[in-house]
Amino acid sequence: VLALDGKIKEVGDKIFASNGKEVDFASALESCEEAGGTLATPMNEEENKAILDIVKQYNRYAYVGIKEGEISGQFNYINGTPLNYTKWHKNEPNGKGTENCVEMYTDGSWNDKKCNLYRLTICEF
């Protein structure tokens, strides 16, 4: 029996789930896609809170499905569409083109971060 209590959250028509593994951004995205989903991408406050519940459960920062685009300081969803919801931490994003990925802190706010660090994998289906 799989013990998934607290590791799966359902919001609207999305399901968020974590395998508890910490990997770099590309590996996290790849493992989510191999499982038939994509990296967890908060599109509104409710979804952000559901992802945060998993982040808190593991007490680990997690990558979300947002990356810096061609223009420095401009972030998009990983499918390339512009953000319609943000939850940036105070004074973020501040990487100015050197921090191309986005992580979620344990308070639910976001920070732009380098993509090669190990963060919790949370997928959405």
Coordinates of N, CA, C and O in Angstrom, one line a residue:
V1 N 0.8 -1.2 0.0 CA 0.0 0.0 0.0 C 0.9 1.2 0.0 O 1.8 1.3 0.8
L2 N 0.6 2.2 -0.9 CA 1.3 3.4 -0.9 C 0.8 4.4 0.1 O -0.4 4.6 0.3
A3 N 1.8 5.0 0.9 CA 1.4 6.0 1.9 C 1.5 7.3 1.2 O 2.6 7.9 1.1
L4 N 0.4 7.9 0.8 CA 0.4 9.1 0.0 C -0.3 10.2 0.8 O -0.6 11.3 0.2
D5 N -0.6 10.0 2.0 CA -1.3 11.0 2.8 C -0.6 12.3 2.8 O 0.6 12.4 3.2
G6 N -1.2 13.4 2.4 CA -0.6 14.7 2.4 C 0.4 14.9 1.2 O 0.8 16.1 1.0
K7 N 0.7 13.9 0.4 CA 1.6 14.1 -0.7 C 0.9 14.2 -2.0 O 1.5 14.4 -3.0
I8 N -0.4 14.2 -2.0 CA -1.3 14.4 -3.1 C -2.3 15.5 -2.8 O -3.0 15.3 -1.7
K9 N -2.5 16.5 -3.6 CA -3.5 17.5 -3.4 C -4.3 17.7 -4.6 O -3.7 17.7 -5.7
E10 N -5.6 17.8 -4.5 CA -6.4 18.0 -5.6 C -7.0 19.4 -5.6 O -7.5 19.8 -4.5
V11 N -6.9 20.2 -6.7 CA -7.5 21.5 -6.8 C -8.1 21.6 -8.1 O -7.5 21.5 -9.2
G12 N -9.4 21.9 -8.2 CA -10.1 22.0 -9.4 C -9.9 20.7 -10.2 O -10.2 19.6 -9.7
D13 N -9.4 20.9 -11.5 CA -9.2 19.7 -12.3 C -7.7 19.2 -12.3 O -7.3 18.4 -13.1
K14 N -7.0 19.8 -11.4 CA -5.5 19.5 -11.3 C -5.3 18.6 -10.0 O -5.9 18.8 -9.0
I15 N -4.3 17.7 -10.2 CA -3.8 16.9 -9.1 C -2.3 17.2 -8.9 O -1.6 17.1 -9.9
F16 N -1.9 17.6 -7.7 CA -0.5 17.8 -7.5 C 0.1 16.7 -6.6 O -0.6 16.2 -5.7
A17 N 1.2 16.2 -7.0 CA 1.8 15.0 -6.2 C 3.3 15.1 -6.2 O 3.9 15.7 -7.2
S18 N 4.0 14.6 -5.2 CA 5.4 14.6 -5.1 C 5.9 13.2 -4.8 O 5.3 12.4 -4.1
N19 N 7.1 12.9 -5.4 CA 7.7 11.6 -5.1 C 8.8 11.8 -4.0 O 9.5 10.9 -3.6
G20 N 8.9 13.0 -3.5 CA 9.8 13.3 -2.3 C 11.2 13.4 -2.8 O 12.1 13.7 -1.9
K21 N 11.5 13.3 -4.1 CA 12.9 13.4 -4.5 C 13.3 14.8 -4.8 O 12.5 15.7 -5.2
E22 N 14.6 15.1 -4.5 CA 15.2 16.4 -4.8 C 16.2 16.3 -6.0 O 17.1 15.6 -5.9
V23 N 15.9 17.0 -7.1 CA 16.7 17.0 -8.3 C 16.8 18.4 -8.9 O 16.1 19.3 -8.4
D24 N 17.6 18.5 -9.9 CA 17.7 19.8 -10.6 C 16.4 20.0 -11.4 O 15.6 19.1 -11.6
F25 N 16.2 21.3 -12.0 CA 15.0 21.6 -12.7 C 14.7 20.7 -13.9 O 13.6 20.2 -14.0
A26 N 15.7 20.5 -14.7 CA 15.5 19.7 -15.9 C 15.1 18.2 -15.5 O 14.2 17.7 -16.2
S27 N 15.7 17.7 -14.5 CA 15.4 16.3 -14.1 C 14.0 16.2 -13.5 O 13.2 15.3 -13.7
A28 N 13.6 17.3 -12.7 CA 12.3 17.3 -12.1 C 11.2 17.4 -13.2 O 10.2 16.6 -13.2
L29 N 11.4 18.3 -14.2 CA 10.5 18.4 -15.3 C 10.4 17.1 -16.1 O 9.3 16.6 -16.4
E30 N 11.6 16.5 -16.3 CA 11.6 15.2 -17.1 C 10.8 14.1 -16.4 O 10.0 13.4 -17.0
S31 N 11.0 14.0 -15.0 CA 10.4 12.9 -14.3 C 8.8 13.2 -14.3 O 8.1 12.2 -14.3
C32 N 8.4 14.4 -14.2 CA 7.0 14.7 -14.2 C 6.4 14.4 -15.6 O 5.3 13.8 -15.7
E33 N 7.1 14.7 -16.7 CA 6.6 14.4 -18.0 C 6.6 12.9 -18.3 O 5.7 12.4 -18.9
E34 N 7.6 12.2 -17.7 CA 7.6 10.7 -17.9 C 6.4 10.1 -17.2 O 5.9 9.0 -17.6
A35 N 6.0 10.7 -16.1 CA 4.8 10.2 -15.3 C 3.5 10.7 -16.0 O 2.4 10.3 -15.5
G36 N 3.6 11.4 -17.1 CA 2.3 11.9 -17.8 C 1.8 13.2 -17.3 O 0.7 13.6 -17.6
G37 N 2.6 14.0 -16.6 CA 2.2 15.3 -16.2 C 3.2 16.3 -16.6 O 3.9 16.2 -17.5
T38 N 3.3 17.4 -15.7 CA 4.3 18.4 -15.9 C 4.7 18.9 -14.5 O 4.1 18.5 -13.5
L39 N 5.6 19.8 -14.5 CA 6.0 20.4 -13.2 C 4.9 21.2 -12.6 O 4.2 21.9 -13.4
A40 N 4.7 21.1 -11.3 CA 3.6 21.9 -10.7 C 3.7 23.4 -11.0 O 4.7 24.0 -10.8
T41 N 2.6 23.9 -11.5 CA 2.6 25.3 -12.0 C 1.4 26.0 -11.4 O 0.2 25.8 -11.8
P42 N 1.6 26.8 -10.3 CA 0.5 27.5 -9.7 C -0.1 28.6 -10.6 O 0.6 29.5 -11.0
M43 N -1.4 28.5 -11.0 CA -2.0 29.5 -11.8 C -2.9 30.4 -11.0 O -3.5 31.4 -11.6
N44 N -3.1 30.1 -9.7 CA -3.9 31.0 -8.9 C -3.6 30.7 -7.4 O -2.8 29.8 -7.1
E45 N -4.1 31.5 -6.5 CA -3.8 31.4 -5.1 C -4.1 30.0 -4.5 O -3.4 29.4 -3.7
E46 N -5.3 29.4 -5.0 CA -5.7 28.1 -4.5 C -4.7 27.0 -4.9 O -4.3 26.2 -4.1
E47 N -4.2 27.1 -6.1 CA -3.2 26.1 -6.6 C -1.9 26.3 -5.9 O -1.2 25.4 -5.5
N48 N -1.5 27.6 -5.7 CA -0.3 27.9 -4.9 C -0.3 27.3 -3.5 O 0.7 26.7 -3.1
K49 N -1.5 27.4 -2.9 CA -1.6 26.9 -1.5 C -1.5 25.4 -1.5 O -0.9 24.8 -0.6
A50 N -2.1 24.7 -2.5 CA -2.0 23.2 -2.6 C -0.6 22.8 -2.8 O -0.1 21.8 -2.1
I51 N 0.2 23.5 -3.6 CA 1.6 23.1 -3.8 C 2.4 23.4 -2.5 O 3.2 22.6 -2.0
L52 N 2.0 24.5 -1.8 CA 2.7 24.9 -0.6 C 2.4 23.8 0.5 O 3.3 23.5 1.3
D53 N 1.2 23.2 0.5 CA 1.0 22.2 1.5 C 2.0 21.0 1.3 O 2.4 20.4 2.3
I54 N 2.3 20.7 0.1 CA 3.3 19.6 -0.1 C 4.7 20.1 0.3 O 5.5 19.4 0.9
V55 N 5.0 21.3 -0.1 CA 6.3 21.9 0.3 C 6.5 21.9 1.8 O 7.6 21.5 2.3
K56 N 5.5 22.2 2.5 CA 5.5 22.2 4.0 C 5.6 20.8 4.5 O 6.3 20.6 5.5
Q57 N 5.0 19.9 3.9 CA 5.0 18.5 4.4 C 6.5 18.0 4.4 O 6.9 17.3 5.3
Y58 N 7.2 18.3 3.3 CA 8.6 17.8 3.2 C 9.6 18.8 3.8 O 10.7 18.5 4.0
N59 N 9.1 20.1 4.1 CA 9.9 21.1 4.6 C 11.1 21.4 3.6 O 12.3 21.5 4.1
R60 N 10.8 21.4 2.3 CA 11.9 21.6 1.3 C 11.4 22.5 0.3 O 10.2 22.5 -0.1
Y61 N 12.2 23.4 -0.2 CA 11.9 24.3 -1.3 C 11.6 23.4 -2.6 O 12.3 22.4 -2.7
A62 N 10.7 23.9 -3.5 CA 10.4 23.1 -4.7 C 10.4 24.0 -5.9 O 10.1 25.1 -5.8
Y63 N 10.9 23.4 -7.0 CA 10.8 24.1 -8.3 C 9.3 24.2 -8.7 O 8.6 23.2 -8.5
V64 N 8.9 25.3 -9.4 CA 7.6 25.3 -10.0 C 7.8 25.5 -11.5 O 8.9 25.9 -11.9
G65 N 6.8 25.3 -12.2 CA 6.8 25.3 -13.7 C 6.9 26.7 -14.3 O 6.0 27.0 -15.2
I66 N 7.8 27.5 -13.9 CA 8.0 28.8 -14.4 C 9.5 29.1 -14.7 O 10.3 28.6 -13.9
K67 N 9.7 29.7 -15.9 CA 11.1 29.9 -16.3 C 11.3 31.3 -16.8 O 10.3 31.9 -17.3
E68 N 12.5 31.9 -16.7 CA 12.7 33.2 -17.3 C 12.7 33.0 -18.8 O 13.3 32.1 -19.4
G69 N 12.1 34.0 -19.5 CA 12.1 34.0 -21.0 C 13.3 34.6 -21.6 O 14.3 34.8 -21.0
E70 N 13.1 35.0 -22.9 CA 14.2 35.6 -23.6 C 14.6 36.9 -23.1 O 15.8 37.3 -23.1
I71 N 13.6 37.7 -22.5 CA 13.9 39.0 -22.0 C 14.2 38.8 -20.5 O 13.5 38.2 -19.7
S72 N 15.4 39.3 -20.1 CA 15.8 39.2 -18.7 C 14.8 39.8 -17.7 O 14.3 40.9 -18.0
G73 N 14.5 39.0 -16.7 CA 13.5 39.5 -15.7 C 12.1 39.2 -16.0 O 11.2 39.5 -15.2
Q74 N 11.8 38.7 -17.2 CA 10.5 38.4 -17.6 C 10.3 36.9 -17.5 O 11.0 36.1 -18.2
F75 N 9.4 36.4 -16.7 CA 9.1 35.0 -16.5 C 7.8 34.5 -17.1 O 6.9 35.3 -17.2
N76 N 7.8 33.3 -17.6 CA 6.7 32.7 -18.3 C 6.5 31.3 -17.7 O 7.4 30.7 -17.1
Y77 N 5.3 30.8 -18.0 CA 5.0 29.4 -17.7 C 5.9 28.5 -18.6 O 6.3 29.0 -19.6
I78 N 6.2 27.3 -18.2 CA 7.1 26.5 -19.0 C 6.6 26.2 -20.4 O 7.3 25.9 -21.3
N79 N 5.3 26.4 -20.6 CA 4.8 26.3 -22.0 C 4.9 27.6 -22.8 O 4.5 27.6 -24.0
G80 N 5.6 28.6 -22.2 CA 5.9 29.8 -22.9 C 4.9 31.0 -22.7 O 5.2 32.1 -23.1
T81 N 3.7 30.7 -22.1 CA 2.7 31.7 -22.0 C 3.1 32.6 -20.8 O 3.7 32.2 -19.8
P82 N 2.7 33.9 -20.9 CA 3.0 34.9 -19.8 C 2.3 34.5 -18.5 O 1.2 33.9 -18.5
L83 N 2.9 34.9 -17.4 CA 2.3 34.6 -16.1 C 1.0 35.5 -15.9 O 1.0 36.6 -16.3
N84 N -0.1 34.8 -15.4 CA -1.3 35.6 -15.1 C -1.5 35.7 -13.6 O -2.5 36.2 -13.1
Y85 N -0.6 35.0 -12.8 CA -0.6 35.0 -11.4 C 0.8 34.9 -10.9 O 1.6 34.2 -11.4
T86 N 1.2 35.7 -9.9 CA 2.5 35.7 -9.3 C 2.5 35.7 -7.8 O 1.5 36.3 -7.2
K87 N 3.5 35.2 -7.1 CA 3.6 35.3 -5.7 C 5.0 35.5 -5.3 O 5.6 34.7 -4.5
W88 N 5.7 36.4 -5.9 CA 7.1 36.7 -5.7 C 7.3 37.1 -4.3 O 6.6 37.9 -3.7
H89 N 8.4 36.6 -3.7 CA 8.9 37.0 -2.4 C 9.3 38.5 -2.5 O 9.7 39.0 -3.6
K90 N 9.4 39.2 -1.4 CA 9.8 40.6 -1.4 C 11.1 40.8 -2.1 O 12.1 40.0 -1.9
N91 N 11.3 41.7 -3.0 CA 12.5 42.0 -3.8 C 12.9 40.9 -4.8 O 14.0 40.9 -5.2
E92 N 12.0 40.1 -5.1 CA 12.2 39.0 -6.1 C 11.3 39.3 -7.3 O 10.3 40.0 -7.2
P93 N 11.6 38.9 -8.5 CA 12.9 38.2 -8.9 C 14.1 39.2 -9.0 O 13.9 40.4 -9.4
N94 N 15.3 38.7 -8.7 CA 16.4 39.6 -8.7 C 17.6 39.0 -9.4 O 18.7 39.6 -9.3
G95 N 17.5 37.9 -10.1 CA 18.6 37.3 -10.7 C 19.1 37.9 -12.0 O 20.2 37.6 -12.4
K96 N 18.3 38.8 -12.6 CA 18.7 39.6 -13.8 C 19.3 38.7 -14.9 O 20.4 38.9 -15.4
G97 N 18.7 37.6 -15.1 CA 19.1 36.7 -16.2 C 20.0 35.6 -15.8 O 20.3 34.6 -16.6
T98 N 20.5 35.6 -14.5 CA 21.4 34.5 -14.1 C 20.7 33.4 -13.3 O 21.1 32.3 -13.1
E99 N 19.4 33.8 -12.9 CA 18.6 32.8 -12.2 C 17.3 32.6 -13.0 O 16.4 33.4 -12.9
N100 N 17.3 31.5 -13.8 CA 16.3 31.3 -14.8 C 15.1 30.4 -14.4 O 14.2 30.3 -15.1
C101 N 15.2 29.8 -13.2 CA 14.2 28.9 -12.7 C 13.5 29.6 -11.5 O 14.0 30.6 -11.0
V102 N 12.4 29.0 -11.1 CA 11.7 29.6 -9.9 C 11.4 28.5 -8.9 O 11.0 27.4 -9.2
E103 N 11.7 28.8 -7.6 CA 11.5 27.9 -6.5 C 10.4 28.5 -5.6 O 10.2 29.7 -5.6
M104 N 9.7 27.6 -4.9 CA 8.7 28.0 -3.9 C 9.3 27.9 -2.5 O 9.8 26.8 -2.2
Y105 N 9.3 28.9 -1.8 CA 9.8 28.9 -0.4 C 8.7 28.2 0.5 O 7.6 28.0 0.1
T106 N 9.1 27.9 1.7 CA 8.2 27.2 2.7 C 7.1 28.1 3.2 O 6.2 27.7 4.0
D107 N 7.1 29.4 2.7 CA 5.9 30.3 3.1 C 5.0 30.5 1.9 O 4.1 31.3 1.9
G108 N 5.3 29.8 0.8 CA 4.5 29.9 -0.4 C 4.9 31.0 -1.4 O 4.3 31.1 -2.5
S109 N 5.9 31.8 -1.0 CA 6.3 32.8 -2.0 C 7.4 32.3 -2.9 O 7.9 31.2 -2.7
W110 N 7.7 33.0 -4.0 CA 8.6 32.5 -5.0 C 9.9 33.3 -5.1 O 9.9 34.5 -4.7
N111 N 10.9 32.6 -5.6 CA 12.2 33.2 -5.7 C 12.8 32.7 -7.0 O 12.7 31.5 -7.3
D112 N 13.4 33.6 -7.8 CA 14.2 33.1 -9.0 C 15.5 32.5 -8.5 O 16.1 33.0 -7.6
K113 N 15.8 31.4 -9.1 CA 17.0 30.6 -8.6 C 17.7 29.9 -9.8 O 17.1 29.7 -10.9
K114 N 18.9 29.6 -9.6 CA 19.6 28.8 -10.7 C 18.9 27.5 -10.9 O 18.3 26.9 -9.9
C115 N 19.0 26.9 -12.1 CA 18.3 25.7 -12.4 C 19.0 24.4 -12.0 O 18.5 23.3 -12.2
N116 N 20.3 24.5 -11.5 CA 21.1 23.3 -11.3 C 21.1 22.9 -9.8 O 21.8 22.0 -9.5
L117 N 20.3 23.6 -9.0 CA 20.2 23.2 -7.6 C 19.2 22.1 -7.4 O 18.4 21.9 -8.2
Y118 N 19.3 21.4 -6.3 CA 18.4 20.3 -6.0 C 17.2 20.8 -5.2 O 17.4 21.3 -4.1
R119 N 16.1 20.6 -5.8 CA 14.8 21.0 -5.1 C 13.8 19.9 -5.2 O 13.9 19.0 -6.1
L120 N 12.8 20.0 -4.3 CA 11.8 19.0 -4.3 C 11.0 18.9 -5.6 O 10.7 20.0 -6.2
T121 N 10.7 17.7 -6.1 CA 9.9 17.5 -7.3 C 8.4 17.4 -6.9 O 8.1 16.6 -6.2
I122 N 7.7 18.4 -7.5 CA 6.2 18.3 -7.3 C 5.6 18.4 -8.7 O 5.9 19.3 -9.5
C123 N 4.8 17.4 -9.1 CA 4.2 17.3 -10.4 C 2.7 17.7 -10.4 O 2.1 17.6 -9.3
E124 N 2.2 18.1 -11.5 CA 0.8 18.2 -11.7 C 0.3 17.4 -12.8 O 0.9 17.1 -13.8
F125 N -0.9 16.9 -12.6 CA -1.6 16.0 -13.6 C -3.0 16.5 -13.9 O -3.6 17.1 -13.0

